[in-house]
Short mmCIF file of C-alpha atoms in Angstrom, two decimals:
data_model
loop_
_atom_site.label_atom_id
_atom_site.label_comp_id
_atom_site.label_asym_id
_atom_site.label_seq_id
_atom_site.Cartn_x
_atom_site.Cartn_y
_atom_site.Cartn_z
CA UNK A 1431 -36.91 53.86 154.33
CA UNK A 1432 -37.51 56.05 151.05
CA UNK A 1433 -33.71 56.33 149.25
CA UNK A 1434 -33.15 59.66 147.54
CA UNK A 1435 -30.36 60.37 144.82
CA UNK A 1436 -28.94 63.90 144.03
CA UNK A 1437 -29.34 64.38 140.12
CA UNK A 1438 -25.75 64.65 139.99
CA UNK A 1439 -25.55 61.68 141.31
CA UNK A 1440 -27.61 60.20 138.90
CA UNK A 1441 -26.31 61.84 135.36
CA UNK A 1442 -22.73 59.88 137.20
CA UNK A 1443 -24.34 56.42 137.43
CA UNK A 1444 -26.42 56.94 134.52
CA UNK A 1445 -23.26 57.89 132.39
CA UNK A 1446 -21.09 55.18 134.01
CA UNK A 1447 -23.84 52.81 133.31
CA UNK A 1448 -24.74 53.56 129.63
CA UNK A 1449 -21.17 55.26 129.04
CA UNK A 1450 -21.01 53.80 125.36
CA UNK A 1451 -24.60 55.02 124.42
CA UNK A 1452 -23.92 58.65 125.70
CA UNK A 1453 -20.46 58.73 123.60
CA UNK A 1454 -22.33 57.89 120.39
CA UNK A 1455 -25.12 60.06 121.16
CA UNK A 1456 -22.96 63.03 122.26
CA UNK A 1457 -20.57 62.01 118.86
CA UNK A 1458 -24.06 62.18 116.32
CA UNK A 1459 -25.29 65.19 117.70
CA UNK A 1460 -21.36 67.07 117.66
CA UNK A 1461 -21.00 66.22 114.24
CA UNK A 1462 -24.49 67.38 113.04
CA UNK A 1463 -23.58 70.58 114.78
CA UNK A 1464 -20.66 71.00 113.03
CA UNK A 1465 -21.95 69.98 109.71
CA UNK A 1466 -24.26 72.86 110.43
CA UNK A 1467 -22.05 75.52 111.36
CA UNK A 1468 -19.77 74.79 108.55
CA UNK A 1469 -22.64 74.66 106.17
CA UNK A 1470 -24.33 78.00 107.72
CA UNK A 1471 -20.81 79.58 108.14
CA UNK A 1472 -20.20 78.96 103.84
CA UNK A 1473 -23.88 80.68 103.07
CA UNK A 1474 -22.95 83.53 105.59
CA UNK A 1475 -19.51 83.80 103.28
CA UNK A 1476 -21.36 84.55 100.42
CA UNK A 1477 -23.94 87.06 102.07
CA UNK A 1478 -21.30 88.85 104.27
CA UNK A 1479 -17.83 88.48 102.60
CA UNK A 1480 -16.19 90.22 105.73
CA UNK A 1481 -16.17 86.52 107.08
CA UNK A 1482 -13.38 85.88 104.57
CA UNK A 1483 -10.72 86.77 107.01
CA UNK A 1484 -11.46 83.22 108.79
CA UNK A 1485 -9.90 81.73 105.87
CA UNK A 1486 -12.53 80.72 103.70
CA UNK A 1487 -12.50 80.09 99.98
CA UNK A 1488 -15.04 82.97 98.79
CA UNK A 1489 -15.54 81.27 95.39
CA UNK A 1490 -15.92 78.00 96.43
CA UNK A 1491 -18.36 79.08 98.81
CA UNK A 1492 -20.09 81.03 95.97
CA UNK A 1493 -19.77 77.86 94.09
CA UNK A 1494 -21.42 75.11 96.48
CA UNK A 1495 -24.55 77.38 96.97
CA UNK A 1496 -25.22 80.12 94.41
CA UNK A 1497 -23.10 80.55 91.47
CA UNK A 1498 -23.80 81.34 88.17
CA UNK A 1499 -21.76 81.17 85.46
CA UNK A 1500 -23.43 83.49 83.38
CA UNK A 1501 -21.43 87.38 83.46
CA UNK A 1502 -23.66 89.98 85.17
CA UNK A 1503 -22.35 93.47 86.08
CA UNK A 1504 -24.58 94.14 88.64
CA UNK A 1505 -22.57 91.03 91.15
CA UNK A 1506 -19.96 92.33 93.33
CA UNK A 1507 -16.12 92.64 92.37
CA UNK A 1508 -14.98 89.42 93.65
CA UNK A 1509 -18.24 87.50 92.12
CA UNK A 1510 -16.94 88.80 88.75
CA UNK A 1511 -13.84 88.01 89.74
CA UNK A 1512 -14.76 84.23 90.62
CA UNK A 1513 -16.38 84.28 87.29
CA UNK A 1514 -13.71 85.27 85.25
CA UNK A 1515 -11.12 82.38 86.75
CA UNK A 1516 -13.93 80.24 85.88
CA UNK A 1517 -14.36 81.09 82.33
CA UNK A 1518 -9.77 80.85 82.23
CA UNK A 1519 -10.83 76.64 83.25
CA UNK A 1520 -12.69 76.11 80.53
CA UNK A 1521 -11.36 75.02 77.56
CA UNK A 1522 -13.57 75.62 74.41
CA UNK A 1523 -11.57 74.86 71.52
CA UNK A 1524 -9.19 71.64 71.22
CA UNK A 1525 -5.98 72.45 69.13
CA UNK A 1526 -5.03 69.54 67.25
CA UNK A 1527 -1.27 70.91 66.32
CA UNK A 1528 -0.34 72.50 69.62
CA UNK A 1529 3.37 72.88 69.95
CA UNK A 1530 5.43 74.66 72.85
CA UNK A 1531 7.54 77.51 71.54
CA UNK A 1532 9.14 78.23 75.01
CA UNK A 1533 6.97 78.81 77.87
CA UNK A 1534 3.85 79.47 75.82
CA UNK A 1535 1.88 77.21 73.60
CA UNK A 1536 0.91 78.29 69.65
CA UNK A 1537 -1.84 76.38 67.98
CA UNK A 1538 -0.53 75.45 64.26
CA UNK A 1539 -4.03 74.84 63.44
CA UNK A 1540 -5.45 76.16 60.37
CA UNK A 1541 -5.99 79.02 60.03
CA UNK A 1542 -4.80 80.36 62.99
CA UNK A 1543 -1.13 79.05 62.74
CA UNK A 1544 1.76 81.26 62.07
CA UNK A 1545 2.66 81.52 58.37
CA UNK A 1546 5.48 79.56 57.43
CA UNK A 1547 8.60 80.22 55.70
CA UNK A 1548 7.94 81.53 52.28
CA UNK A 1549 5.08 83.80 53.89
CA UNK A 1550 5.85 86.84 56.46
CA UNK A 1551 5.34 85.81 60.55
CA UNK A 1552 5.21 89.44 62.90
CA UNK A 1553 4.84 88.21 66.33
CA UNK A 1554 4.21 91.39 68.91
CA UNK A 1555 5.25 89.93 72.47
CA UNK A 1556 4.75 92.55 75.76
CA UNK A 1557 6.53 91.72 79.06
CA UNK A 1558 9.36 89.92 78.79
CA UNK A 1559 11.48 90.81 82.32
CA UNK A 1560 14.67 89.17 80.44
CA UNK A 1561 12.53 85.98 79.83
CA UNK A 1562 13.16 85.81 76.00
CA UNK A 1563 11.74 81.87 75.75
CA UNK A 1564 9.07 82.32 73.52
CA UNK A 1565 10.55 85.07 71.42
CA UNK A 1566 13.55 82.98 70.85
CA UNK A 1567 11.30 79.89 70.01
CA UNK A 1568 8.89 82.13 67.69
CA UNK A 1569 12.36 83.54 66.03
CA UNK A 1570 14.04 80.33 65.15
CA UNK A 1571 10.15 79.35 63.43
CA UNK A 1572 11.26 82.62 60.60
CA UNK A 1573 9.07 85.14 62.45
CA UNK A 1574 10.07 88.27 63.11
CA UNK A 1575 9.45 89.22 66.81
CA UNK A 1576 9.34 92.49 68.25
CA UNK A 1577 9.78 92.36 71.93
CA UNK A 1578 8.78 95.10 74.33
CA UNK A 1579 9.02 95.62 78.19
CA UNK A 1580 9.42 98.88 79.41
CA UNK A 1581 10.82 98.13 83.25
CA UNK A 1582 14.04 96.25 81.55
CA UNK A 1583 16.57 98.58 82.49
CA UNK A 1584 18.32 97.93 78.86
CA UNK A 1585 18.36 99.85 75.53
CA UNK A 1586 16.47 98.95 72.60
CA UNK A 1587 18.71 96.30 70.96
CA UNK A 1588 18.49 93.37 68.05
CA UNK A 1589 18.57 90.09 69.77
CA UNK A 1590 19.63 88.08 66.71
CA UNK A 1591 18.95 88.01 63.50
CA UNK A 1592 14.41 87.98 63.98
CA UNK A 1593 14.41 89.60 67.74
CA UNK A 1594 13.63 93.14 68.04
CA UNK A 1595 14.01 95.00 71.81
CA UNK A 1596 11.94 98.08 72.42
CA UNK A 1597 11.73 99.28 75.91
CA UNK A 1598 8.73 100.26 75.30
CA UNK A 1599 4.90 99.43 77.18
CA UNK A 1600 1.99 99.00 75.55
CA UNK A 1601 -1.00 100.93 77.28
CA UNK A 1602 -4.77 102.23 76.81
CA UNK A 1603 -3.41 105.89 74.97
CA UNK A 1604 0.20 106.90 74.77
CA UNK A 1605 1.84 108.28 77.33
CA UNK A 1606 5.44 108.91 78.17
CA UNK A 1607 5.05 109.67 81.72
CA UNK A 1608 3.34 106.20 82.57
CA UNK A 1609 3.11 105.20 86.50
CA UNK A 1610 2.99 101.74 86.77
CA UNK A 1611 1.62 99.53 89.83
CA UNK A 1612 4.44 99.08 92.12
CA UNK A 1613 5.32 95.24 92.43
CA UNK A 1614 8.34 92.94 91.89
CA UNK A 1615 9.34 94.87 88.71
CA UNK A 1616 8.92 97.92 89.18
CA UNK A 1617 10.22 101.03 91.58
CA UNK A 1618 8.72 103.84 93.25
CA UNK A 1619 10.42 106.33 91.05
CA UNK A 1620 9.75 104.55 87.86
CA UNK A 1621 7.62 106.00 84.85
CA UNK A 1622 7.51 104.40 81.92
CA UNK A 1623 7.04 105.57 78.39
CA UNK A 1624 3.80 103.38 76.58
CA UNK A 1625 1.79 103.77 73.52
CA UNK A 1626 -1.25 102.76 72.41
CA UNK A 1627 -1.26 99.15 69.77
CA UNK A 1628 -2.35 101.09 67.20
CA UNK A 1629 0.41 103.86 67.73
CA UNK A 1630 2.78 101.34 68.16
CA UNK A 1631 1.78 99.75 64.80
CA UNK A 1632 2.31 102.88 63.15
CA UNK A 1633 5.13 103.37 64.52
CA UNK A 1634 6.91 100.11 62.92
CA UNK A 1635 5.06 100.00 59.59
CA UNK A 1636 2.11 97.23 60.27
CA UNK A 1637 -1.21 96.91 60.17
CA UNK A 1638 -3.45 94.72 62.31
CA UNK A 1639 -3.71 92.27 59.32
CA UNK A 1640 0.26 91.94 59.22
CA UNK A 1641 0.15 90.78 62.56
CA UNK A 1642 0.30 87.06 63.01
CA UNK A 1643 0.36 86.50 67.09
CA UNK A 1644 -0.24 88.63 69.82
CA UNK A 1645 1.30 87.77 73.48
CA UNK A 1646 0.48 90.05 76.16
CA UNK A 1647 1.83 89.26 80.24
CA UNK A 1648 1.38 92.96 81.50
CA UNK A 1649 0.81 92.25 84.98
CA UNK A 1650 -2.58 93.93 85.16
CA UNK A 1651 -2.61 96.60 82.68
CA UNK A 1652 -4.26 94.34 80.39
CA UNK A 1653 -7.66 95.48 81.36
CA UNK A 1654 -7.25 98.69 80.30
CA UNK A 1655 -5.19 97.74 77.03
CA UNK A 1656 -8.06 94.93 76.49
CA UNK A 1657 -10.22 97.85 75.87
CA UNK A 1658 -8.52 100.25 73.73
CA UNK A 1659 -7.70 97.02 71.47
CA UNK A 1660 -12.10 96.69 71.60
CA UNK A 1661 -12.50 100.08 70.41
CA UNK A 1662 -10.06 100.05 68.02
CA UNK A 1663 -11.22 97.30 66.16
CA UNK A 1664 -7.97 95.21 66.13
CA UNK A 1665 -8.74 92.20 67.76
CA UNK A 1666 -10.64 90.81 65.10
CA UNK A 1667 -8.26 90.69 62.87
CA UNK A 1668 -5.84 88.62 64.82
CA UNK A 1669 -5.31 84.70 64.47
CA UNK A 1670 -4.37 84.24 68.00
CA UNK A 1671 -3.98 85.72 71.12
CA UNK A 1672 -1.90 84.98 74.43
CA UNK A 1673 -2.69 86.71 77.33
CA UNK A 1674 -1.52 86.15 80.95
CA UNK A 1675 -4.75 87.66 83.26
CA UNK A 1676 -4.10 89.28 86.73
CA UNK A 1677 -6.23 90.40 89.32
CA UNK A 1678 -4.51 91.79 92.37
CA UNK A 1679 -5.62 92.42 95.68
CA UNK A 1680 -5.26 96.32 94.89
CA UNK A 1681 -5.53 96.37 91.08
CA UNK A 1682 -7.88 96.54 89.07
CA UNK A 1683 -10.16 98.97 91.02
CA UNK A 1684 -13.28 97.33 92.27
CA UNK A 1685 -15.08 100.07 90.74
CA UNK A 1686 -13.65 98.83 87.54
CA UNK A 1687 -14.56 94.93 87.62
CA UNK A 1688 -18.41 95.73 85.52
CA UNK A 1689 -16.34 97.16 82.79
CA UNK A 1690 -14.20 94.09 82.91
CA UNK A 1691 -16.86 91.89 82.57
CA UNK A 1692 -18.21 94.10 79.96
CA UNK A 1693 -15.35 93.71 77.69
CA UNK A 1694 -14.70 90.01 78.24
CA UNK A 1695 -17.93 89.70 77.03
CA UNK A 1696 -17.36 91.41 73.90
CA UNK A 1697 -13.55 89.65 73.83
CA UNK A 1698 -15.67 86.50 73.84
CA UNK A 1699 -18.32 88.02 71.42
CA UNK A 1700 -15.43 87.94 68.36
CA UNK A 1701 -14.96 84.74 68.23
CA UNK A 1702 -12.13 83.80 70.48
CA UNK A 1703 -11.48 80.45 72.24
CA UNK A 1704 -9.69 79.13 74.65
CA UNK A 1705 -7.16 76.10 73.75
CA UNK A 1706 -4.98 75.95 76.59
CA UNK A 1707 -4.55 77.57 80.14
CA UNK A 1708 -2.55 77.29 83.38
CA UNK A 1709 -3.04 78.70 86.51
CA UNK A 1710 0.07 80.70 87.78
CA UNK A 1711 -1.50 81.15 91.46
CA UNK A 1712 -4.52 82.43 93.25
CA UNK A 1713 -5.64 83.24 97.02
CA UNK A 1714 -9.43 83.88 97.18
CA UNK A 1715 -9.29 84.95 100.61
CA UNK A 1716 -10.89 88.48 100.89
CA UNK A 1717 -9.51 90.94 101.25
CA UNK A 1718 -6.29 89.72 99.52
CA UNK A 1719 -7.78 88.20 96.30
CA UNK A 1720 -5.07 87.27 94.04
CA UNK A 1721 -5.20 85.46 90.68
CA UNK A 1722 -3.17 84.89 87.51
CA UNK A 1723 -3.63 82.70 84.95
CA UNK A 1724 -1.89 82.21 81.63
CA UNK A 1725 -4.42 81.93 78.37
CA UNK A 1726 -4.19 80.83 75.00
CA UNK A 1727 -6.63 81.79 72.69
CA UNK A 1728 -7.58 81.69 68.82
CA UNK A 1729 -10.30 83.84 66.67
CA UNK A 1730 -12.70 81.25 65.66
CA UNK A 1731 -13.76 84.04 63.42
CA UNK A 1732 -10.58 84.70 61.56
CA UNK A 1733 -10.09 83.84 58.14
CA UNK A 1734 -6.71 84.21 56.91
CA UNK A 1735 -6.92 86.95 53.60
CA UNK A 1736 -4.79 87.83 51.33
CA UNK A 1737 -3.87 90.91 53.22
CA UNK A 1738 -2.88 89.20 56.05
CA UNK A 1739 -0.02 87.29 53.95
CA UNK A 1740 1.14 91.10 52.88
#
């Protein structure tokens, strides 16, 4: 008598036979499949960013399979963007006399460090949003610090003996009727009177050269200040520099970003270094791309001249 089996019956003895050699197999093959979807699924990222909403980190994934450190204005917004955060990681000068005045770091380095008591210190610091740590430190060092932060809703006012209030912004040109970004300081009705580094300068009696330290945490704004200060010619003739970066979901533009890269380029092309950074929070999931990062840098070109000790 010929026996037949249904093939159901089969794949049941055959799997209840050889149970432990279909587990492994069936375990191999899922995790090669999902080796290759998550490999596949981080190219994709890069290639169609719109898969960012799963979650995915956009830079990393840029990172593991394409990136390029090198700036080129012809990537998209959040490649420059990637790039940029990048370049904040990397430190490229080591200060051997780095001391905390509050919550930022000042090299003491020659020739970069803040004159010292027998010599004048002016130390310009923007944003403060009643934080006055740094100024304070800078102050009790003999510099005199001129402190400005237009959304304080207080007066101009002498903190001390060295602390000078202005509520006053620092922008690209002057203008009295500045609209600022709406965020955690500011309101919808606010408008804030700003002025150009140079005007402001004027304005109190200095010149770039009298200028010993430069701290600016303008919550975006600094892109569009970082190139006025380019075309004016006054970075160069600054020791350091302390700027807290910020890229926003909203702000800058995307249609802005080549221009960014174009002037951190030519930031980079005057000599200055970084000598300490910390990241103050980031989220590179598209479409809400956030980071900030606070940098320290000195002018690797700067040599201190009699006129800056004017």
């Amino acid at each position: 008598m010929k026996l037949t089996m249904r093939p159901k019956e089969f794949l049941g003895r055959l799997y209840s036979e050889s149970s432990l050699r279909f587990r492994l197999l069936a375990l191999v093959l899922g995790m090669f499949l999902l080796t290759l979807l998550v490999t596949r699924y981080q190219s994709w990222c890069v290639r169609f960013p719109a898969l960012l909403w799963l979650r995915y980190d956009i830079c990393k994934a840029w990172e593991d399979f394409s990136f390029t450190p090198d700036f080129d204005q012809s990537h998209r917004w959040w490649q420059i963007a990637c790039q940029l955060e990048s370049d904040w990681e990397t430190i490229d000068y080591e200060c051997k006399d780095l001391r905390r005045m509050g919550n930022w770091p000042v090299c003491f380095d020659e020739p970069f460090r803040p004159p010292d008591k027998n010599k004048p210190c002016i130390v310009y610091s923007f944003g403060i949003a009643f934080d006055f740590r740094f100024d304070d430190a800078m102050a009790k060092f003999n510099c005199t610090v001129f402190s400005f932060d237009p959304s304080m809703q207080v007066k101009d006012h002498r903190r001390g003996d060295n602390v000078h209030f202005r509520k006053l912004g620092i922008g690209a040109k002057d203008n009295a009727e500045f609209k600022p970004r709406l965020d955690g300081y500011t309101k919808p009705e606010d408008h804030w009177n700003v002025r150009s580094l140079g005007s402001i300068m004027k304005m109190l009696g200095h010149t770039a050269t009298s200028i010993s330290l430069l701290k600016l945490d303008i919550e975006g704004n600094e892109w569009s200040v970082l190139t006025n200060l380019l075309d004016e010619g006054i970075l160069e003739k600054l020791p350091q520099v302390l700027i807290e970066w910020h890229i926003f979901n909203d702000s800058p533009p995307h249609e802005m970003y080549p221009k960014m890269s174009e002037d951190y380029i030519r930031f980079q092309s005057l000599g200055f270094r970084k000598f300490w950074m910390r990241n103050e929070g980031r989220n590179h999931w598209i479409p809400k791309m956030v980071t900030q990062a606070e940098v320290a840098y000195i002018n690797s070109k700067y040599i201190r001249t009699q006129s800056s000790l004017r």
